[in-house]
Amino acid sequence: MIFEPDVETMSREAMIELQSARLHEMVSRVYEQVAPMRERLEEAGIKPSDIHSVSDLSKLPFTKKTDLRDTYPFGLFARSTKELARIHASSGTTGKPTVVGYTRADLELFGKVCARALAGGGAEPGMILHNAYGYGLFTGGLGFHAGGESLGMVVVPASTGMTERQVMLMVDFGAQVLSCTPSYALTIATEFARQGVDPEDIPLRYALVGAEPWTETMRAEIDSRLGVKSVNVYGLSEIIGPGVSFECVEERSGSHINEDHFLAEIVDPDTGEQLPDGEEGVLVITTLTKEALPLIRYWTGDITSLNHSACSCGRTLTRMAMVKGRTDDMLIIRGINVYPSQIEAAFGGIDELAPYYRLLVDRTGTLDELEVEVELSEDAFHKVAAEFLSDEIVEADHLLRRVRDRTQRSIRENVGVSAKVTLLEPGKLPRSEGGKAQRVVDKRKLV
Ligand code: DLL
């Protein structure tokens, strides 16, 4: 179902016209209302009258996370605090959080873009949405909550944690749609199995997952273990929260950007030059309609690419590829750039492994060392355990060695780095309780 067909299926010409008019108006507003941004524009020698259309976008300077931090908490807000309806914040691992504000109109928009995402993912009015994104300063819980209500769904505000109880409620209430992080979807799937819930026996059909990078292997796992079709939802607090872009359940191949509100570009991380469709770079977003925190050319740090081709779902909204990682999550190992999701993709095709892993990076002398800890799948583990028990130790050892060698080879061939692979028994690594998964321990930073 398409929630707002008039914009979601708009012709490219009409979209560019709409974006251009909104861009001009938004830059004028920022110039008048946000003093640090006016200074930035003046330094760059730009007046709002220089910006007529989206083709003028590259004249504008970038805004970065440090700009929000430097003006903590409300320095880039275009409205006084009295005019706000809500404040969210994203938890930085160190220091002060990034603070974002919403007017009433911004909250309405937030609900609408999340409703578009839900509808794109298969949800319909009247369906039960089990919302297991965290409620609180994080935008996931309240964003999907508003989206469900905008679409006319019945929202269960489950939030995160207490997974046993969540599964009971999903079964008893007959949840049809689940929203949560991909790592938490797997935790829920494990709890399904523990409680003996067969996904075939319950009405659950769709899952809208996001807030952290995930892969096609994880998608296959979520789909089969929960009996759903899972789609990706992308977003970030600075722009609005979830609902910046979303996959349609028809194609599940790239996330449609709500580009009547969020104008997207891909730029070269080193030069800032715009890149064409299909080329990977940093996603930069300009908000076109946000009132409280309008942002010009916000440098998300997320690595992806754009695709303007038509989609069989009928939407004309540009699609972005799955986010590979953030520039600041990128590890440099012996001079090679490595994103955790690339490692995950490299071992994704190996049946004996489960999608639970951790990367440990250390340095001995001057050399970086990468260790990949990854859990065996339940099946593989039981096979090895059975061989050990029946004293077929050589066979068990052989199987483990074969899996380890294949994994190492695949990482070397696909990512270009040598890694030590340690196989773990199922359940060894910490499971998501609903928040974002921590996949990297970089010991080099600890010394
Ligand atoms: O994670 C908003 C959100 C909530 C999105 C629920 C989707 C679902 P922040 O906490 O500000 O906001 O984190 C934003 O998370 O810049 C990406 O690096 C990452 N991220 C978000 N969605 C995805 C996704 C929310 N679908 C940061 N795939 C972003 C990969 C994602 N990374």
Tab-separated table of C-alpha atoms and ligand atoms in Angstrom:
chain	number	residue	atom	x	y	z
A	1	MET	CA	0.000	0.000	0.000
A	2	ILE	CA	1.227	3.529	-0.791
A	3	PHE	CA	0.425	5.966	2.039
A	4	GLU	CA	0.715	9.231	0.062
A	5	PRO	CA	0.501	8.234	-3.616
A	6	ASP	CA	0.413	11.817	-4.936
A	7	VAL	CA	3.982	12.462	-3.740
A	8	GLU	CA	5.368	8.933	-3.602
A	9	THR	CA	4.633	8.369	-7.292
A	10	MET	CA	5.260	11.933	-8.502
A	11	SER	CA	7.056	12.453	-11.807
A	12	ARG	CA	10.759	13.366	-11.530
A	13	GLU	CA	10.133	16.802	-13.085
A	14	ALA	CA	7.393	17.615	-10.577
A	15	MET	CA	9.569	16.370	-7.704
A	16	ILE	CA	12.508	18.548	-8.767
A	17	GLU	CA	10.205	21.538	-9.024
A	18	LEU	CA	8.801	20.906	-5.555
A	19	GLN	CA	12.265	20.340	-4.055
A	20	SER	CA	13.657	23.478	-5.701
A	21	ALA	CA	10.892	25.721	-4.342
A	22	ARG	CA	11.235	24.187	-0.882
A	23	LEU	CA	15.037	24.470	-0.946
A	24	HIS	CA	14.933	28.191	-1.720
A	25	GLU	CA	12.390	28.832	1.016
A	26	MET	CA	14.313	26.719	3.538
A	27	VAL	CA	17.678	28.388	2.910
A	28	SER	CA	16.011	31.810	3.341
A	29	ARG	CA	14.497	30.650	6.618
A	30	VAL	CA	17.801	29.319	7.951
A	31	TYR	CA	19.548	32.536	6.894
A	32	GLU	CA	17.069	34.617	8.829
A	33	GLN	CA	16.596	32.427	11.879
A	34	VAL	CA	19.823	30.531	12.649
A	35	ALA	CA	22.681	32.909	13.448
A	36	PRO	CA	25.607	30.408	13.220
A	37	MET	CA	24.319	29.230	9.825
A	38	ARG	CA	23.915	32.796	8.534
A	39	GLU	CA	27.569	33.389	9.408
A	40	ARG	CA	28.533	30.150	7.641
A	41	LEU	CA	26.607	31.161	4.501
A	42	GLU	CA	28.086	34.666	4.563
A	43	GLU	CA	31.589	33.216	4.882
A	44	ALA	CA	30.858	31.121	1.795
A	45	GLY	CA	29.598	34.294	0.028
A	46	ILE	CA	26.085	32.879	-0.421
A	47	LYS	CA	22.783	34.706	-0.206
A	48	PRO	CA	19.412	32.902	-0.232
A	49	SER	CA	18.726	34.607	-3.563
A	50	ASP	CA	21.603	32.561	-5.079
A	51	ILE	CA	19.707	29.327	-4.449
A	52	HIS	CA	16.934	28.808	-7.013
A	53	SER	CA	16.940	25.087	-7.630
A	54	VAL	CA	18.379	21.748	-6.566
A	55	SER	CA	21.169	22.230	-9.078
A	56	ASP	CA	22.469	25.039	-6.814
A	57	LEU	CA	22.821	22.635	-3.895
A	58	SER	CA	26.564	22.123	-4.296
A	59	LYS	CA	27.138	25.854	-3.706
A	60	LEU	CA	26.036	25.398	-0.114
A	61	PRO	CA	28.435	24.462	2.718
A	62	PHE	CA	28.096	21.172	4.603
A	63	THR	CA	26.787	20.945	8.156
A	64	LYS	CA	28.487	18.329	10.352
A	65	LYS	CA	27.798	16.639	13.669
A	66	THR	CA	30.498	18.834	15.223
A	67	ASP	CA	28.375	21.899	14.346
A	68	LEU	CA	25.570	20.492	16.491
A	69	ARG	CA	28.011	19.615	19.272
A	70	ASP	CA	29.673	23.056	19.160
A	71	THR	CA	26.309	24.761	19.564
A	72	TYR	CA	24.977	22.295	22.208
A	73	PRO	CA	22.174	22.074	23.100
A	74	PHE	CA	19.916	24.336	20.983
A	75	GLY	CA	22.282	26.557	18.979
A	76	LEU	CA	21.152	25.434	15.504
A	77	PHE	CA	17.433	25.504	16.314
A	78	ALA	CA	15.381	27.854	14.159
A	79	ARG	CA	12.646	28.142	16.807
A	80	SER	CA	12.662	29.226	20.431
A	81	THR	CA	12.291	26.406	22.957
A	82	LYS	CA	8.770	27.649	23.743
A	83	GLU	CA	7.703	26.809	20.199
A	84	LEU	CA	8.942	23.225	20.441
A	85	ALA	CA	6.738	20.228	21.106
A	86	ARG	CA	9.459	17.657	21.821
A	87	ILE	CA	13.191	17.141	22.206
A	88	HIS	CA	15.071	13.922	21.420
A	89	ALA	CA	18.758	13.184	21.764
A	90	SER	CA	21.055	10.557	20.365
A	91	SER	CA	23.417	8.976	22.812
A	92	GLY	CA	26.990	9.718	21.952
A	93	THR	CA	29.382	7.159	23.410
A	94	THR	CA	31.380	9.988	24.951
A	95	GLY	CA	30.480	13.474	26.123
A	96	LYS	CA	27.303	15.355	25.371
A	97	PRO	CA	24.534	13.897	23.218
A	98	THR	CA	23.333	15.342	19.924
A	99	VAL	CA	20.104	17.183	20.667
A	100	VAL	CA	17.251	17.567	18.190
A	101	GLY	CA	13.967	19.477	18.473
A	102	TYR	CA	10.521	19.227	16.862
A	103	THR	CA	7.633	21.640	16.489
A	104	ARG	CA	4.070	20.281	16.285
A	105	ALA	CA	4.329	20.335	12.486
A	106	ASP	CA	7.654	18.439	12.652
A	107	LEU	CA	6.015	15.747	14.789
A	108	GLU	CA	3.191	15.435	12.299
A	109	LEU	CA	5.734	15.033	9.524
A	110	PHE	CA	7.616	12.447	11.622
A	111	GLY	CA	4.425	10.401	11.949
A	112	LYS	CA	3.712	10.694	8.223
A	113	VAL	CA	7.125	9.565	6.992
A	114	CYS	CA	7.051	6.616	9.404
A	115	ALA	CA	3.530	5.768	8.174
A	116	ARG	CA	4.889	5.756	4.608
A	117	ALA	CA	7.598	3.330	5.766
A	118	LEU	CA	5.113	1.042	7.512
A	119	ALA	CA	2.777	1.024	4.511
A	120	GLY	CA	5.764	0.331	2.233
A	121	GLY	CA	6.709	-2.631	4.430
A	122	GLY	CA	3.293	-4.284	4.128
A	123	ALA	CA	1.404	-2.772	7.086
A	124	GLU	CA	-2.228	-1.754	6.690
A	125	PRO	CA	-4.743	0.192	8.792
A	126	GLY	CA	-6.211	-2.002	11.532
A	127	MET	CA	-3.184	-4.298	11.773
A	128	ILE	CA	-1.454	-4.802	15.124
A	129	LEU	CA	2.032	-3.275	15.319
A	130	HIS	CA	4.320	-4.666	18.010
A	131	ASN	CA	6.794	-1.808	18.365
A	132	ALA	CA	9.976	-3.047	20.045
A	133	TYR	CA	12.167	-0.035	19.310
A	134	GLY	CA	13.292	1.758	22.464
A	135	TYR	CA	10.993	4.473	23.782
A	136	GLY	CA	12.743	7.468	25.275
A	137	LEU	CA	15.324	9.914	23.989
A	138	PHE	CA	16.018	7.506	21.087
A	139	THR	CA	13.788	8.384	18.122
A	140	GLY	CA	12.949	4.782	17.135
A	141	GLY	CA	10.157	4.010	19.608
A	142	LEU	CA	8.154	7.220	19.426
A	143	GLY	CA	8.758	7.575	15.665
A	144	PHE	CA	7.266	4.191	14.800
A	145	HIS	CA	4.558	4.750	17.386
A	146	ALA	CA	3.426	7.918	15.600
A	147	GLY	CA	3.796	6.178	12.228
A	148	GLY	CA	1.538	3.324	13.305
A	149	GLU	CA	-1.059	5.737	14.618
A	150	SER	CA	-0.922	7.895	11.459
A	151	LEU	CA	-1.526	4.813	9.358
A	152	GLY	CA	-4.433	3.746	11.562
A	153	MET	CA	-2.771	0.717	13.089
A	154	VAL	CA	-3.204	-0.663	16.592
A	155	VAL	CA	0.117	0.100	18.277
A	156	VAL	CA	1.561	-1.988	21.108
A	157	PRO	CA	4.303	0.203	22.672
A	158	ALA	CA	6.450	-2.736	23.810
A	159	SER	CA	9.814	-0.922	23.798
A	160	THR	CA	12.932	-3.054	24.392
A	161	GLY	CA	13.914	-5.767	26.884
A	162	MET	CA	11.983	-8.489	28.706
A	163	THR	CA	11.980	-10.565	25.542
A	164	GLU	CA	10.148	-13.503	27.084
A	165	ARG	CA	7.193	-11.250	27.880
A	166	GLN	CA	7.360	-9.572	24.479
A	167	VAL	CA	6.959	-12.923	22.734
A	168	MET	CA	4.018	-13.806	24.971
A	169	LEU	CA	2.313	-10.515	24.066
A	170	MET	CA	3.035	-10.916	20.357
A	171	VAL	CA	1.417	-14.344	20.385
A	172	ASP	CA	-1.524	-13.455	22.660
A	173	PHE	CA	-2.372	-10.172	20.879
A	174	GLY	CA	-1.801	-11.603	17.405
A	175	ALA	CA	0.824	-9.062	16.248
A	176	GLN	CA	0.962	-8.813	12.447
A	177	VAL	CA	3.828	-6.345	12.121
A	178	LEU	CA	7.024	-6.123	14.190
A	179	SER	CA	9.334	-3.127	14.356
A	180	CYS	CA	12.754	-3.377	16.059
A	181	THR	CA	16.474	-3.430	15.332
A	182	PRO	CA	17.652	-6.373	13.173
A	183	SER	CA	19.780	-7.735	16.016
A	184	TYR	CA	16.764	-7.647	18.349
A	185	ALA	CA	14.640	-9.404	15.705
A	186	LEU	CA	17.087	-12.312	15.989
A	187	THR	CA	16.853	-12.253	19.797
A	188	ILE	CA	13.056	-12.440	19.471
A	189	ALA	CA	13.422	-15.312	16.978
A	190	THR	CA	15.549	-17.243	19.472
A	191	GLU	CA	12.888	-16.672	22.138
A	192	PHE	CA	10.213	-17.916	19.694
A	193	ALA	CA	12.162	-21.140	19.358
A	194	ARG	CA	12.704	-21.427	23.126
A	195	GLN	CA	8.982	-21.041	23.792
A	196	GLY	CA	8.136	-23.454	20.990
A	197	VAL	CA	6.290	-20.790	18.964
A	198	ASP	CA	5.985	-21.848	15.330
A	199	PRO	CA	5.900	-18.685	13.175
A	200	GLU	CA	3.477	-20.486	10.835
A	201	ASP	CA	0.884	-20.605	13.620
A	202	ILE	CA	0.768	-16.859	14.365
A	203	PRO	CA	-0.410	-13.916	12.238
A	204	LEU	CA	3.005	-12.141	12.191
A	205	ARG	CA	3.823	-11.238	8.556
A	206	TYR	CA	6.079	-8.186	8.306
A	207	ALA	CA	9.092	-6.721	10.126
A	208	LEU	CA	10.454	-3.186	9.759
A	209	VAL	CA	14.013	-3.220	10.911
A	210	GLY	CA	16.754	-0.607	10.994
A	211	ALA	CA	18.810	1.731	13.183
A	212	GLU	CA	21.990	-0.305	12.545
A	213	PRO	CA	23.704	-1.909	9.554
A	214	TRP	CA	22.493	-5.386	8.578
A	215	THR	CA	22.969	-7.733	5.648
A	216	GLU	CA	21.044	-9.994	3.260
A	217	THR	CA	22.171	-13.005	5.305
A	218	MET	CA	20.563	-11.523	8.393
A	219	ARG	CA	17.456	-10.771	6.351
A	220	ALA	CA	17.166	-14.424	5.295
A	221	GLU	CA	17.582	-15.477	8.916
A	222	ILE	CA	14.977	-12.998	10.237
A	223	ASP	CA	12.512	-13.960	7.501
A	224	SER	CA	12.755	-17.690	8.019
A	225	ARG	CA	12.909	-17.725	11.816
A	226	LEU	CA	10.110	-15.196	12.351
A	227	GLY	CA	8.013	-16.124	9.311
A	228	VAL	CA	8.049	-12.543	8.014
A	229	LYS	CA	9.132	-10.426	5.088
A	230	SER	CA	11.587	-7.960	6.623
A	231	VAL	CA	12.294	-4.537	5.144
A	232	ASN	CA	14.902	-1.928	5.895
A	233	VAL	CA	14.077	1.443	7.457
A	234	TYR	CA	16.775	4.078	7.639
A	235	GLY	CA	16.999	7.355	9.473
A	236	LEU	CA	18.927	9.481	11.901
A	237	SER	CA	17.898	11.752	14.736
A	238	GLU	CA	19.486	14.855	13.241
A	239	ILE	CA	17.249	14.624	10.151
A	240	ILE	CA	14.087	13.389	11.945
A	241	GLY	CA	14.637	9.818	13.201
A	242	PRO	CA	13.358	6.689	11.399
A	243	GLY	CA	11.483	7.306	8.152
A	244	VAL	CA	14.147	9.120	6.132
A	245	SER	CA	13.988	6.149	3.759
A	246	PHE	CA	12.322	2.743	3.625
A	247	GLU	CA	12.224	-0.392	1.488
A	248	CYS	CA	9.058	-1.502	-0.244
A	249	VAL	CA	7.991	-5.069	0.419
A	250	GLU	CA	7.572	-5.672	-3.340
A	251	GLU	CA	11.239	-5.223	-4.275
A	252	ARG	CA	13.238	-5.019	-1.033
A	253	SER	CA	16.069	-3.643	-3.086
A	254	GLY	CA	17.070	-0.174	-1.924
A	255	SER	CA	15.240	2.188	0.421
A	256	HIS	CA	12.955	4.866	-1.051
A	257	ILE	CA	13.966	8.274	0.252
A	258	ASN	CA	11.141	10.589	1.320
A	259	GLU	CA	12.703	13.158	-0.942
A	260	ASP	CA	9.885	15.680	-0.891
A	261	HIS	CA	11.169	16.327	2.663
A	262	PHE	CA	14.758	15.071	2.618
A	263	LEU	CA	16.940	15.969	-0.347
A	264	ALA	CA	19.744	13.413	-0.717
A	265	GLU	CA	23.152	13.538	-2.390
A	266	ILE	CA	26.113	11.184	-2.368
A	267	VAL	CA	29.491	12.864	-2.096
A	268	ASP	CA	33.088	11.770	-2.185
A	269	PRO	CA	34.220	11.475	1.468
A	270	ASP	CA	37.555	13.147	0.709
A	271	THR	CA	36.664	15.902	-1.765
A	272	GLY	CA	32.965	16.517	-1.008
A	273	GLU	CA	32.225	16.366	-4.770
A	274	GLN	CA	28.792	15.009	-5.775
A	275	LEU	CA	28.904	11.447	-7.145
A	276	PRO	CA	26.604	9.881	-9.773
A	277	ASP	CA	24.087	7.041	-9.286
A	278	GLY	CA	25.638	3.737	-8.292
A	279	GLU	CA	28.833	5.225	-6.869
A	280	GLU	CA	29.432	4.765	-3.184
A	281	GLY	CA	30.111	7.753	-0.963
A	282	VAL	CA	28.786	9.669	2.029
A	283	LEU	CA	25.076	10.375	2.190
A	284	VAL	CA	24.386	14.090	2.631
A	285	ILE	CA	20.843	15.245	3.400
A	286	THR	CA	19.166	18.640	3.292
A	287	THR	CA	15.881	18.892	5.165
A	288	LEU	CA	13.316	20.717	3.027
A	289	THR	CA	10.409	21.231	5.408
A	290	LYS	CA	11.624	20.763	8.989
A	291	GLU	CA	10.820	23.772	11.186
A	292	ALA	CA	12.710	23.432	14.485
A	293	LEU	CA	15.984	22.015	13.192
A	294	PRO	CA	16.387	22.647	9.466
A	295	LEU	CA	19.757	21.334	8.273
A	296	ILE	CA	21.616	22.296	5.118
A	297	ARG	CA	23.694	19.528	3.503
A	298	TYR	CA	24.015	17.438	6.655
A	299	TRP	CA	26.970	15.050	6.452
A	300	THR	CA	25.431	11.803	7.782
A	301	GLY	CA	28.727	9.885	7.673
A	302	ASP	CA	26.796	6.881	6.291
A	303	ILE	CA	28.239	5.124	3.248
A	304	THR	CA	25.756	4.196	0.523
A	305	SER	CA	24.821	4.923	-3.110
A	306	LEU	CA	21.718	6.212	-4.921
A	307	ASN	CA	19.549	4.678	-7.620
A	308	HIS	CA	17.044	6.828	-9.549
A	309	SER	CA	15.605	3.997	-11.646
A	310	ALA	CA	11.896	3.116	-11.558
A	311	CYS	CA	10.640	0.588	-9.019
A	312	SER	CA	7.983	-2.050	-9.612
A	313	CYS	CA	6.098	-0.897	-6.484
A	314	GLY	CA	5.067	2.246	-8.373
A	315	ARG	CA	7.027	4.681	-6.222
A	316	THR	CA	9.242	7.123	-8.038
A	317	LEU	CA	11.155	8.079	-4.891
A	318	THR	CA	14.924	7.626	-5.340
A	319	ARG	CA	16.360	4.573	-3.634
A	320	MET	CA	19.493	4.281	-1.505
A	321	ALA	CA	21.439	1.042	-1.075
A	322	MET	CA	21.820	-0.683	2.303
A	323	VAL	CA	24.178	1.405	4.440
A	324	LYS	CA	27.570	-0.259	4.489
A	325	GLY	CA	28.656	1.507	7.676
A	326	ARG	CA	29.594	4.922	8.974
A	327	THR	CA	32.822	6.625	8.023
A	328	ASP	CA	33.591	6.789	11.752
A	329	ASP	CA	32.976	3.003	12.180
A	330	MET	CA	35.466	2.235	9.475
A	331	LEU	CA	38.467	0.315	10.762
A	332	ILE	CA	41.828	0.748	9.155
A	333	ILE	CA	43.659	-2.547	9.431
A	334	ARG	CA	47.167	-2.574	8.065
A	335	GLY	CA	46.166	0.310	5.829
A	336	ILE	CA	43.033	-1.382	4.477
A	337	ASN	CA	39.620	0.177	5.056
A	338	VAL	CA	37.244	-2.346	6.581
A	339	TYR	CA	33.582	-1.973	7.532
A	340	PRO	CA	32.164	-4.535	9.984
A	341	SER	CA	29.292	-5.250	7.560
A	342	GLN	CA	31.816	-6.335	4.891
A	343	ILE	CA	33.160	-8.993	7.238
A	344	GLU	CA	29.612	-10.114	7.998
A	345	ALA	CA	28.843	-10.333	4.275
A	346	ALA	CA	32.063	-12.317	3.686
A	347	PHE	CA	31.065	-15.127	6.037
A	348	GLY	CA	27.350	-14.790	5.290
A	349	GLY	CA	27.305	-17.616	2.746
A	350	ILE	CA	28.834	-20.168	5.116
A	351	ASP	CA	26.013	-22.370	6.395
A	352	GLU	CA	27.839	-23.564	9.501
A	353	LEU	CA	27.980	-19.998	10.909
A	354	ALA	CA	25.340	-17.876	12.661
A	355	PRO	CA	25.105	-14.074	12.211
A	356	TYR	CA	26.505	-13.380	15.679
A	357	TYR	CA	30.007	-12.030	15.557
A	358	ARG	CA	32.471	-9.602	17.069
A	359	LEU	CA	35.596	-8.003	15.692
A	360	LEU	CA	38.546	-7.621	18.020
A	361	VAL	CA	41.274	-5.332	16.770
A	362	ASP	CA	44.629	-5.087	18.482
A	363	ARG	CA	48.186	-4.142	17.678
A	364	THR	CA	51.277	-6.222	18.329
A	365	GLY	CA	54.338	-4.053	17.813
A	366	THR	CA	53.468	-1.980	14.773
A	367	LEU	CA	51.155	-4.534	13.165
A	368	ASP	CA	47.355	-4.447	13.418
A	369	GLU	CA	45.743	-7.790	14.196
A	370	LEU	CA	42.117	-8.618	13.454
A	371	GLU	CA	40.341	-11.445	15.214
A	372	VAL	CA	36.826	-12.404	14.150
A	373	GLU	CA	34.827	-14.250	16.785
A	374	VAL	CA	31.813	-15.890	15.204
A	375	GLU	CA	29.286	-18.365	16.541
A	376	LEU	CA	28.624	-21.735	14.920
A	377	SER	CA	25.051	-22.364	13.811
A	378	GLU	CA	23.010	-24.642	16.085
A	379	ASP	CA	23.106	-27.407	13.441
A	380	ALA	CA	26.857	-27.277	12.973
A	381	PHE	CA	27.426	-27.155	16.718
A	382	HIS	CA	25.244	-30.213	17.330
A	383	LYS	CA	27.053	-32.096	14.616
A	384	VAL	CA	30.442	-31.296	16.139
A	385	ALA	CA	29.202	-32.097	19.648
A	386	ALA	CA	27.780	-35.441	18.489
A	387	GLU	CA	31.089	-36.355	16.879
A	388	PHE	CA	32.974	-35.471	20.020
A	389	LEU	CA	30.591	-37.544	22.117
A	390	SER	CA	30.936	-40.586	19.912
A	391	ASP	CA	34.712	-40.226	20.117
A	392	GLU	CA	35.016	-39.165	16.489
A	393	ILE	CA	37.329	-36.398	17.570
A	394	VAL	CA	39.292	-36.350	14.324
A	395	GLU	CA	36.098	-35.769	12.292
A	396	ALA	CA	34.928	-33.024	14.635
A	397	ASP	CA	38.297	-31.348	14.472
A	398	HIS	CA	38.325	-31.654	10.718
A	399	LEU	CA	34.914	-29.994	10.400
A	400	LEU	CA	35.927	-27.097	12.638
A	401	ARG	CA	39.159	-26.584	10.746
A	402	ARG	CA	37.345	-26.636	7.416
A	403	VAL	CA	34.851	-23.970	8.551
A	404	ARG	CA	37.609	-21.842	10.034
A	405	ASP	CA	39.746	-22.029	6.882
A	406	ARG	CA	36.803	-21.228	4.607
A	407	THR	CA	35.883	-18.216	6.712
A	408	GLN	CA	39.432	-16.908	6.757
A	409	ARG	CA	39.738	-17.384	3.024
A	410	SER	CA	36.450	-15.655	2.300
A	411	ILE	CA	37.411	-12.656	4.447
A	412	ARG	CA	40.800	-12.438	2.746
A	413	GLU	CA	39.308	-12.691	-0.738
A	414	ASN	CA	36.312	-10.402	-0.222
A	415	VAL	CA	37.611	-7.803	2.208
A	416	GLY	CA	41.341	-7.981	1.541
A	417	VAL	CA	42.523	-8.495	5.122
A	418	SER	CA	43.912	-11.478	6.985
A	419	ALA	CA	41.943	-12.329	10.082
A	420	LYS	CA	42.237	-14.916	12.802
A	421	VAL	CA	38.861	-16.650	13.028
A	422	THR	CA	37.678	-18.033	16.369
A	423	LEU	CA	34.585	-20.230	16.294
A	424	LEU	CA	32.330	-20.016	19.317
A	425	GLU	CA	29.526	-22.207	20.525
A	426	PRO	CA	25.993	-20.775	20.022
A	427	GLY	CA	24.949	-18.220	22.634
A	428	LYS	CA	28.485	-17.167	23.631
A	429	LEU	CA	28.265	-13.580	22.393
A	430	PRO	CA	26.005	-11.010	24.083
A	431	ARG	CA	22.528	-10.774	22.542
A	432	SER	CA	20.707	-7.555	21.683
A	433	GLU	CA	18.189	-6.474	24.281
A	434	GLY	CA	16.748	-4.055	21.740
A	435	GLY	CA	19.467	-1.426	21.367
A	436	LYS	CA	22.090	-1.176	18.650
A	437	ALA	CA	24.547	-4.092	18.489
A	438	GLN	CA	28.178	-3.452	19.470
A	439	ARG	CA	30.277	-5.416	17.019
A	440	VAL	CA	33.754	-3.950	17.377
A	441	VAL	CA	36.244	-3.916	20.226
A	442	ASP	CA	39.169	-1.806	19.074
A	443	LYS	CA	41.814	-2.354	21.704
A	444	ARG	CA	44.165	-0.002	19.861
A	445	LYS	CA	42.011	2.869	21.066
A	446	LEU	CA	42.143	1.696	24.672
A	447	VAL	CA	45.883	2.143	25.109
B	1	DLL	O1	18.832	5.006	14.501
B	1	DLL	C1	16.866	6.219	13.834
B	1	DLL	C2	16.203	4.947	13.458
B	1	DLL	C3	15.381	4.299	14.372
B	1	DLL	C4	16.337	4.433	12.175
B	1	DLL	C5	14.727	3.145	14.015
B	1	DLL	C6	15.669	3.268	11.799
B	1	DLL	C7	14.857	2.619	12.712
B	1	DLL	P1	20.184	7.500	15.476
B	1	DLL	O2	20.186	6.808	16.792
B	1	DLL	O3	20.422	8.958	15.435
B	1	DLL	O4	18.825	7.274	14.735
B	1	DLL	O5	21.282	6.751	14.594
B	1	DLL	C8	21.453	7.090	13.247
B	1	DLL	O6	22.178	4.836	12.742
B	1	DLL	O7	23.418	7.603	10.861
B	1	DLL	C9	23.245	5.160	10.685
B	1	DLL	O8	24.629	5.133	10.929
B	1	DLL	C10	22.570	4.132	11.569
B	1	DLL	N1	21.370	3.590	10.901
B	1	DLL	C11	20.091	3.971	11.070
B	1	DLL	N2	19.276	3.200	10.291
B	1	DLL	C12	20.073	2.338	9.622
B	1	DLL	C13	19.852	1.304	8.673
B	1	DLL	C14	18.280	6.073	14.403
B	1	DLL	N3	18.640	0.963	8.253
B	1	DLL	C15	22.525	6.220	12.626
B	1	DLL	N4	20.928	0.663	8.186
B	1	DLL	C16	22.634	6.466	11.149
B	1	DLL	C17	22.174	0.977	8.599
B	1	DLL	C18	21.409	2.598	10.016
B	1	DLL	N5	22.449	1.923	9.501
